[in-house]
mmCIF file of C-alpha atoms and ligand atoms in Angstrom:
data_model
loop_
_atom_site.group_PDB
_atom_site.id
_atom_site.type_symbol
_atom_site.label_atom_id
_atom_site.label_comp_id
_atom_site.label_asym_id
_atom_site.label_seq_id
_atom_site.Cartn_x
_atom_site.Cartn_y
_atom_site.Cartn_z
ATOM 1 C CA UNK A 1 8.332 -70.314 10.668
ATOM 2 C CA UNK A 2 11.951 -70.555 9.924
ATOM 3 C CA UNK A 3 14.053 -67.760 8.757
ATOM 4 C CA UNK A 4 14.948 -69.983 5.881
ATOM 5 C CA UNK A 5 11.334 -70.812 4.614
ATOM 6 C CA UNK A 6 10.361 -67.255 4.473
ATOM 7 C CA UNK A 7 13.479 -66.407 2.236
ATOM 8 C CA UNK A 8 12.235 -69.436 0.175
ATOM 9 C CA UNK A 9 9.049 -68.323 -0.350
ATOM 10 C CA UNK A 10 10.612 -65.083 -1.431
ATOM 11 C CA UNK A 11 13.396 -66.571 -3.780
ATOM 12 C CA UNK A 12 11.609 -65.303 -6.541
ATOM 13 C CA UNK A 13 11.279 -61.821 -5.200
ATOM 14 C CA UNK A 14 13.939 -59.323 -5.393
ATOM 15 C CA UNK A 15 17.490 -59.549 -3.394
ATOM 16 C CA UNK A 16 16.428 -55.750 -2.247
ATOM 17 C CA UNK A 17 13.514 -57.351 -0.756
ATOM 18 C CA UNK A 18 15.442 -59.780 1.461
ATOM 19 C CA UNK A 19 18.227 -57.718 2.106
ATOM 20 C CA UNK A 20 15.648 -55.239 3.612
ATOM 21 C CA UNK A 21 14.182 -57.763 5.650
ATOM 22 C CA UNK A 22 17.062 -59.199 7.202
ATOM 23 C CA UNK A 23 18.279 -55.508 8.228
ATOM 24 C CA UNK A 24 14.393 -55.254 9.735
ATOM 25 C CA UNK A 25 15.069 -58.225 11.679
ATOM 26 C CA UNK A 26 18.215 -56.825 12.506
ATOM 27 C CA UNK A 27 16.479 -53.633 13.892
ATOM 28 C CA UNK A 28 18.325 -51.793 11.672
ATOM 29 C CA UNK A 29 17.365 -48.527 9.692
ATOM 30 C CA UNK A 30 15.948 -48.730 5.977
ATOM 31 C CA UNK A 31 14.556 -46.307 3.551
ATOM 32 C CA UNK A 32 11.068 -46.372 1.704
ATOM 33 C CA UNK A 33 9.943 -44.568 -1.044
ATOM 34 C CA UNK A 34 6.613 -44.098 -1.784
ATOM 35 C CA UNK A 35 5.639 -43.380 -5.422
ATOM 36 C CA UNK A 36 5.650 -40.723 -7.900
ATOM 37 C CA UNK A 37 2.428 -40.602 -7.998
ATOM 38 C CA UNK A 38 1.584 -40.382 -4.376
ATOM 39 C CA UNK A 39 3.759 -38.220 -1.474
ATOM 40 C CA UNK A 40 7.067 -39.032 -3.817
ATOM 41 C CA UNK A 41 8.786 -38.643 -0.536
ATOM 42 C CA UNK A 42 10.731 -41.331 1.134
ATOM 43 C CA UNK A 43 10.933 -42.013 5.032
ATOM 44 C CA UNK A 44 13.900 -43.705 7.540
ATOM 45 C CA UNK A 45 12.014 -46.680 8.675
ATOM 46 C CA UNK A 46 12.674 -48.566 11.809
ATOM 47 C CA UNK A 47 11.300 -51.089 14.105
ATOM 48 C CA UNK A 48 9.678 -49.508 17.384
ATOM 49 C CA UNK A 49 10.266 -52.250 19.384
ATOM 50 C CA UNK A 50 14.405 -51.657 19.234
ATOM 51 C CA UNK A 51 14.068 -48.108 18.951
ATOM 52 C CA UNK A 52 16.684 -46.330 21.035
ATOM 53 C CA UNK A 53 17.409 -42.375 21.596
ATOM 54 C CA UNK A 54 19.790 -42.608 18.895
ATOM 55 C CA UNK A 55 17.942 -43.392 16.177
ATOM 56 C CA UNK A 56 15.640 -40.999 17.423
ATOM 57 C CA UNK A 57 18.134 -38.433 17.306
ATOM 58 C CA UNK A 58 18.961 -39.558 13.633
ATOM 59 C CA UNK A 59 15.558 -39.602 12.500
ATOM 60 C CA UNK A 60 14.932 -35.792 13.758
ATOM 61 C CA UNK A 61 18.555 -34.211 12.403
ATOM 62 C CA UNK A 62 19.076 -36.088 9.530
ATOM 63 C CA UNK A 63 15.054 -36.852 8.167
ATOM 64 C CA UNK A 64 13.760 -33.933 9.410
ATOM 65 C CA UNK A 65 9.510 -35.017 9.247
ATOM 66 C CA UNK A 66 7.052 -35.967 11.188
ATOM 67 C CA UNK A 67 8.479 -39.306 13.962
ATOM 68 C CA UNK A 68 5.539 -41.686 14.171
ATOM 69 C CA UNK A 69 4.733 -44.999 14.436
ATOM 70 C CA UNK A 70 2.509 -47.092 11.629
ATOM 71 C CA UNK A 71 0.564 -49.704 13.786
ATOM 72 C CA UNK A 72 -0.695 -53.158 11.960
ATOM 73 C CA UNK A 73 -4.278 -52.871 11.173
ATOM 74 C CA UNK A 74 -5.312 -56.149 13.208
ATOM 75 C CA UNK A 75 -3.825 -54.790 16.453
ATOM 76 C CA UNK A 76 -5.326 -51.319 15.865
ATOM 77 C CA UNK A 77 -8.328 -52.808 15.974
ATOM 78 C CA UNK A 78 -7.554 -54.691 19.648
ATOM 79 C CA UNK A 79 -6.114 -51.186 20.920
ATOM 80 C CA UNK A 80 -9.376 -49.410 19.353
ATOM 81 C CA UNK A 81 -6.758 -46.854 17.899
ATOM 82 C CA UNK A 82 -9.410 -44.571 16.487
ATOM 83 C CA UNK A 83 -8.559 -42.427 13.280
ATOM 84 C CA UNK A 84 -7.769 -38.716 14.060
ATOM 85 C CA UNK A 85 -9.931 -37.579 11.277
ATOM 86 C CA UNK A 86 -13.217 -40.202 12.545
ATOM 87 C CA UNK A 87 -12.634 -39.022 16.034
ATOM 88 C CA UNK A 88 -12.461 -34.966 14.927
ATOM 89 C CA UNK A 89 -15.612 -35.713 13.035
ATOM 90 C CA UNK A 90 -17.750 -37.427 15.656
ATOM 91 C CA UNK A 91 -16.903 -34.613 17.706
ATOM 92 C CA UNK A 92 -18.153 -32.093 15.327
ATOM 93 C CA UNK A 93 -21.389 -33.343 16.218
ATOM 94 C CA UNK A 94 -21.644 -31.065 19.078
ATOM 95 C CA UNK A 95 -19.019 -28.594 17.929
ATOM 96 C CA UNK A 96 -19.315 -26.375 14.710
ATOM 97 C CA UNK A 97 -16.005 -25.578 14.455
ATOM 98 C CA UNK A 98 -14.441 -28.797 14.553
ATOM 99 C CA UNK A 99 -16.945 -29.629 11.236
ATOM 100 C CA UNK A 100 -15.344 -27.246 9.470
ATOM 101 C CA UNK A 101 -11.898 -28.263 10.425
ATOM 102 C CA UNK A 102 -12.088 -31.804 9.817
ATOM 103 C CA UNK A 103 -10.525 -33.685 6.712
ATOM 104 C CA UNK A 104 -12.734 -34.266 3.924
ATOM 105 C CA UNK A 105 -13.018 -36.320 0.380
ATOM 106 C CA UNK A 106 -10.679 -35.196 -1.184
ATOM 107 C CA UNK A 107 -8.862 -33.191 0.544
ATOM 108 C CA UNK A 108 -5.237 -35.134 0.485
ATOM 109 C CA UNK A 109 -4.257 -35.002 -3.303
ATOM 110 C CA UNK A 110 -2.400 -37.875 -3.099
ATOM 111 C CA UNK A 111 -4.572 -40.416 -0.851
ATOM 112 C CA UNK A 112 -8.300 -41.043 -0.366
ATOM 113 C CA UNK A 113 -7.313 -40.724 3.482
ATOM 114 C CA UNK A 114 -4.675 -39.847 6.017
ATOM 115 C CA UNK A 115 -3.364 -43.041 8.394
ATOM 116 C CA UNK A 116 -3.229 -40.525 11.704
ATOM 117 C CA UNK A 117 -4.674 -42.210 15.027
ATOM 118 C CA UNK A 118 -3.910 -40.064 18.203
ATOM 119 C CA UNK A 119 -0.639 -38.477 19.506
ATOM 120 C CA UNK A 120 0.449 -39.908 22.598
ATOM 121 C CA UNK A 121 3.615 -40.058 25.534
ATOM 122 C CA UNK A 122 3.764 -43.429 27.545
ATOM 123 C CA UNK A 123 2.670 -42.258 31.026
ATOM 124 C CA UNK A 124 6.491 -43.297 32.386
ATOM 125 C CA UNK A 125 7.652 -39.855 30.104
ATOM 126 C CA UNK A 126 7.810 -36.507 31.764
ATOM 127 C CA UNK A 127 7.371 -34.060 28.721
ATOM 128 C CA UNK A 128 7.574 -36.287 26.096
ATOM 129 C CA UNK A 129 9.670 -34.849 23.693
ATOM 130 C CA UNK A 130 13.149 -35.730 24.344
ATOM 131 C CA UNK A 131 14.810 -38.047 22.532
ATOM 132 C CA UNK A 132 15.187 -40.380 24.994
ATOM 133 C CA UNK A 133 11.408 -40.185 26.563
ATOM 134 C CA UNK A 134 10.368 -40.478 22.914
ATOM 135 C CA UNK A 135 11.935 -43.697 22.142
ATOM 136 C CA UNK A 136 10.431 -45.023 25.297
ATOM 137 C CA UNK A 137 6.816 -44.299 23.659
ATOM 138 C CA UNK A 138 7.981 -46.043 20.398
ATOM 139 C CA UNK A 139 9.599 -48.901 22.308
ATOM 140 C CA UNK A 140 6.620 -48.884 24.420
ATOM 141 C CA UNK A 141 4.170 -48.993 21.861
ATOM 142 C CA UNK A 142 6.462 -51.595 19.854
ATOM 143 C CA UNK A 143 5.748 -53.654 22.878
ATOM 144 C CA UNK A 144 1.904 -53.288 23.252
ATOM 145 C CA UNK A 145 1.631 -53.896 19.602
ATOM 146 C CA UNK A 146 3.145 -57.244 20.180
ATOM 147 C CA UNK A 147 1.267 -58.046 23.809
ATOM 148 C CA UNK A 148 -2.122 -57.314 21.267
ATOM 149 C CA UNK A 149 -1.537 -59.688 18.959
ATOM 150 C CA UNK A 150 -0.683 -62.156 21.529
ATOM 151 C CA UNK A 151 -3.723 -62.025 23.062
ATOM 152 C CA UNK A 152 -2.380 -60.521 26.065
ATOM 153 C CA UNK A 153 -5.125 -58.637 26.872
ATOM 154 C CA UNK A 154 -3.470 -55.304 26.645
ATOM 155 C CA UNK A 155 -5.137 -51.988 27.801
ATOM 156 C CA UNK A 156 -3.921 -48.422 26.016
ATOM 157 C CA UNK A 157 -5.061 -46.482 28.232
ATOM 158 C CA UNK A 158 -3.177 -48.027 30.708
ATOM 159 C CA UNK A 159 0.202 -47.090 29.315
ATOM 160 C CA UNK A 160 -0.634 -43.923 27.356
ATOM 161 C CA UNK A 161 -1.932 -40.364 27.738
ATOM 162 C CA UNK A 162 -2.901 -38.122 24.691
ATOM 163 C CA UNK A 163 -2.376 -35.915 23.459
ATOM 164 C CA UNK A 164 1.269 -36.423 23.019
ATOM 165 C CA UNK A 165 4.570 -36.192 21.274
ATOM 166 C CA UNK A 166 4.663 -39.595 18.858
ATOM 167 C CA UNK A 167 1.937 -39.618 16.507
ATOM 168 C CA UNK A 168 0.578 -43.407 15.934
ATOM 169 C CA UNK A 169 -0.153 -43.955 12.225
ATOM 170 C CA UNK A 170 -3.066 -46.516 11.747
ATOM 171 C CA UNK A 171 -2.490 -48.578 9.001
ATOM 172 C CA UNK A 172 -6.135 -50.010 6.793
ATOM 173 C CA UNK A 173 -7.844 -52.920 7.497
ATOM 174 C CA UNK A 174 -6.857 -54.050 3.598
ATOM 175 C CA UNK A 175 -3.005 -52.913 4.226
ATOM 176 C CA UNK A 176 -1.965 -52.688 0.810
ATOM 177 C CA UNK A 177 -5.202 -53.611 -1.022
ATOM 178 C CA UNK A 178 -6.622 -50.658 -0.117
ATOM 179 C CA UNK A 179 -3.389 -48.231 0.720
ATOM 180 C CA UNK A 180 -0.080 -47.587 0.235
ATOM 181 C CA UNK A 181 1.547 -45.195 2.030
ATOM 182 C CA UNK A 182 4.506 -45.689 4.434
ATOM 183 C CA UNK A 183 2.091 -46.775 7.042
ATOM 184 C CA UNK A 184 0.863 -49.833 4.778
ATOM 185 C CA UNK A 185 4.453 -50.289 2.984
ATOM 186 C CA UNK A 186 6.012 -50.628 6.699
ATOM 187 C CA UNK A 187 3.320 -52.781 8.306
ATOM 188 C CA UNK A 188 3.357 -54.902 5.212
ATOM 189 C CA UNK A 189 7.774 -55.609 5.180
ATOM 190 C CA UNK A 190 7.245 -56.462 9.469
ATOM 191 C CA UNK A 191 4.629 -58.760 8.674
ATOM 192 C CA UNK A 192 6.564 -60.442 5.531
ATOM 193 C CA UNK A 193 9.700 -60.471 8.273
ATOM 194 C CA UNK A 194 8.035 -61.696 10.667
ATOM 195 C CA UNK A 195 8.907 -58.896 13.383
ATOM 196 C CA UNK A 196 6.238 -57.131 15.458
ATOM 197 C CA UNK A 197 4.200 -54.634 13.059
ATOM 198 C CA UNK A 198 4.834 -51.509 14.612
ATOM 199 C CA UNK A 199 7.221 -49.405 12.595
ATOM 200 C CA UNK A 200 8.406 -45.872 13.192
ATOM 201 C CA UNK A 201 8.840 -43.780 9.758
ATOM 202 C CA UNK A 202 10.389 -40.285 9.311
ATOM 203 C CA UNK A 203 9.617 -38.608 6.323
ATOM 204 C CA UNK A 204 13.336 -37.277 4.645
ATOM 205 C CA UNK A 205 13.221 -33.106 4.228
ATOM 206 C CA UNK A 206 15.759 -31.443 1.999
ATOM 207 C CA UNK A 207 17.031 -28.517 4.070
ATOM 208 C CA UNK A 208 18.164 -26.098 0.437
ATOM 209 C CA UNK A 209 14.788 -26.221 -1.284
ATOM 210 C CA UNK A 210 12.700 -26.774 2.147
ATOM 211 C CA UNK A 211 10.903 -29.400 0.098
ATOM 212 C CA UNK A 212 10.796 -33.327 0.846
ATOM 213 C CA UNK A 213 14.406 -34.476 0.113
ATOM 214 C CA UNK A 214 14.376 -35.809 -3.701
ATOM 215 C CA UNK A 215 14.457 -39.224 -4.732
ATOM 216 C CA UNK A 216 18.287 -39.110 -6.106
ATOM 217 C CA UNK A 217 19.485 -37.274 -3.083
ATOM 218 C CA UNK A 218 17.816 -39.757 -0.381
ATOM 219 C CA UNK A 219 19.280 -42.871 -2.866
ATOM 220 C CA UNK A 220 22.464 -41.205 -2.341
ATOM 221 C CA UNK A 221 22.038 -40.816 1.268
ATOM 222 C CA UNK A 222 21.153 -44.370 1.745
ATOM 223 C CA UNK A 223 24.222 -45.493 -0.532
ATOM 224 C CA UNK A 224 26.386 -43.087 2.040
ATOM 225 C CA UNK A 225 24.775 -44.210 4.986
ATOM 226 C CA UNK A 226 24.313 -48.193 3.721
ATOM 227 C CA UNK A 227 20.730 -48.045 4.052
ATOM 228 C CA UNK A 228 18.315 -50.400 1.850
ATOM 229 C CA UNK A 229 16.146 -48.524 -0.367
ATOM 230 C CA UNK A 230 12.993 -49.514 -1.265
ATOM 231 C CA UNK A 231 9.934 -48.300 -3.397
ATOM 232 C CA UNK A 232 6.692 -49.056 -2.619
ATOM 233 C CA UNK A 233 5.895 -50.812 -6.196
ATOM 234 C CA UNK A 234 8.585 -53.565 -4.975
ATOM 235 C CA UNK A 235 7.156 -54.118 -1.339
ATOM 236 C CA UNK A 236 3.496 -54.043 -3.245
ATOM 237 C CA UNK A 237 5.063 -56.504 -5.713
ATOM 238 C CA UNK A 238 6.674 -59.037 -3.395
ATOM 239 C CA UNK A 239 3.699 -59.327 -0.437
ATOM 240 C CA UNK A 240 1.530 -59.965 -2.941
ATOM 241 C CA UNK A 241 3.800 -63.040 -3.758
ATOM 242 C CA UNK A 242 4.459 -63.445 0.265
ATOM 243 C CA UNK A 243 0.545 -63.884 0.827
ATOM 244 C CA UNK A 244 0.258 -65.823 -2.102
ATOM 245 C CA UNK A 245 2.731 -68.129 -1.581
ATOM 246 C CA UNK A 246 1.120 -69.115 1.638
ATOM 247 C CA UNK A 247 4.433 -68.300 3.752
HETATM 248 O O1 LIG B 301 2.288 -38.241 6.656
HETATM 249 C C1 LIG B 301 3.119 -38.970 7.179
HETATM 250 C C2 LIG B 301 3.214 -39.067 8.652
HETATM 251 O O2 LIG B 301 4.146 -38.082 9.028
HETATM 252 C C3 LIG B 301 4.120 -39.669 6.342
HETATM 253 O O3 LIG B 301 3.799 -39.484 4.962
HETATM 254 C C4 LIG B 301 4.336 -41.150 6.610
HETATM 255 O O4 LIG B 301 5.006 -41.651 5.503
HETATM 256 C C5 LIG B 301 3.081 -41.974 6.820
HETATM 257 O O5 LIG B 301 2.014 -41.504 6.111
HETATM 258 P P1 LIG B 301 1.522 -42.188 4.734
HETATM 259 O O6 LIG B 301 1.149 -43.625 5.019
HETATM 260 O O7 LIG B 301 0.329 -41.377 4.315
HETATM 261 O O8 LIG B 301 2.672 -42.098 3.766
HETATM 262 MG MG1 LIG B 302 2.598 -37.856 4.658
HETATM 263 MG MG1 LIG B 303 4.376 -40.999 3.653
#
């Protein structure tokens, strides 16, 4: 599909919208916000496939949360990413502890589920936590993202050890129909821009009130930084139209 037809499809959308997915195809860095009425945090945003130690580095001193990577729900499937919290609980079939560990109905306040999968270091990393051996993971798992949906034939196991230092993110089977966290929200803007669906997010910390950094302040920091900002409602908003519109 040509660049131009998706923007036409989406010339009744917003201008944020498109701006956000031309810096996506771009490989450059964006900000999402989730809601007020869910995490209210907002996360850098990235494509793994481009990732390099850089924006690793800017993701851990300037975000501050959690570096992982939000896989599309189609290719989780091929790459049998399990969820952490399915996995923990099949377990606690043989292990009493684990049963009384693992997450619950109801425990997140602000979701009916978390998006965790497993934590994992492409076997070409040493330790696994430098910058630079992390954004070979990400890139890594960019890449096997894209060899899944290929039909490639692609083997996890074959790349990738767990446990590890970049946490995969698994995003539901009914993306935003049935979710919308950053691990939806991301998935959702690759697909609409047509880039692989594996997207790194970093959830923004404010280092004076050791809370999640505030909606104003992380605006302001993407207006210093030129980053697009984005709330969920719009990327909700504007697939809906992208699906619709048969793009
Ligand atoms: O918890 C998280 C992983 O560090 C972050 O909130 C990230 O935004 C993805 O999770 P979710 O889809 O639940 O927002
Ligand atoms: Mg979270
Ligand atoms: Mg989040």
């Amino acid at each position: 599909m040509s660049e131009s037809t998706v923007y036409e499809c989406l010339k009744y959308g917003n201008e944020n919208i498109n701006r956000a997915l031309e810096a996506l195809r771009a490989g450059k860095m964006i900000q999402i916000y989730d809601s007020d009425s869910r995490e209210g945090e907002t996360d850098l945003v990235i494509p793994a496939k481009v990732v390099t130690y850089t924006d690793v580095k800017w993701m851990r001193k300037d975000a501050g949360g959690l570096i992982c990577v939000a896989v599309d729900p189609v290719a989780s499937k091929q790459l049998k990413l399990p969820f952490m919290a399915e996995l923990v609980r099949e377990a606690s079939k043989t292990s009493d502890s684990l049963g009384e560990v693992v997450e619950k109905d109801g425990d997140l306040k602000y979701d009916s589920h978390s998006s965790f999968s497993l934590w994992v270091n492409h076997r070409d990393t040493r330790t696994g936590i430098p910058d630079i051996e992390r954004a070979l993971t990400i890139r890594k798992i960019g890449e096997i993202t894209e060899g899944s949906l290929s039909g490639n034939g692609v083997r996890f196991g074959n790349e990738f050890r767990t446990p590890g230092h970049v946490a995969l993110l698994r995003a539901a089977e009914g993306l935003l129909d049935e979710r919308m966290g950053q691990t939806e929200l991301s998935v959702a803007l690759a697909r609409m821009a047509g880039i692989t669906p594996a997207m790194v997010v970093c959830e923004m910390l404010d280092d004076e009130s050791g809370k999640a950094l505030s909606k104003e302040k992380s605006k302001e920091y993407g207006k210093d930084h030129g980053l697009i900002f984005l709330e969920g409602q719009e990327i909700v908003e504007a697939y809906m139209l992208w699906t619709g519109a048969g793009c």
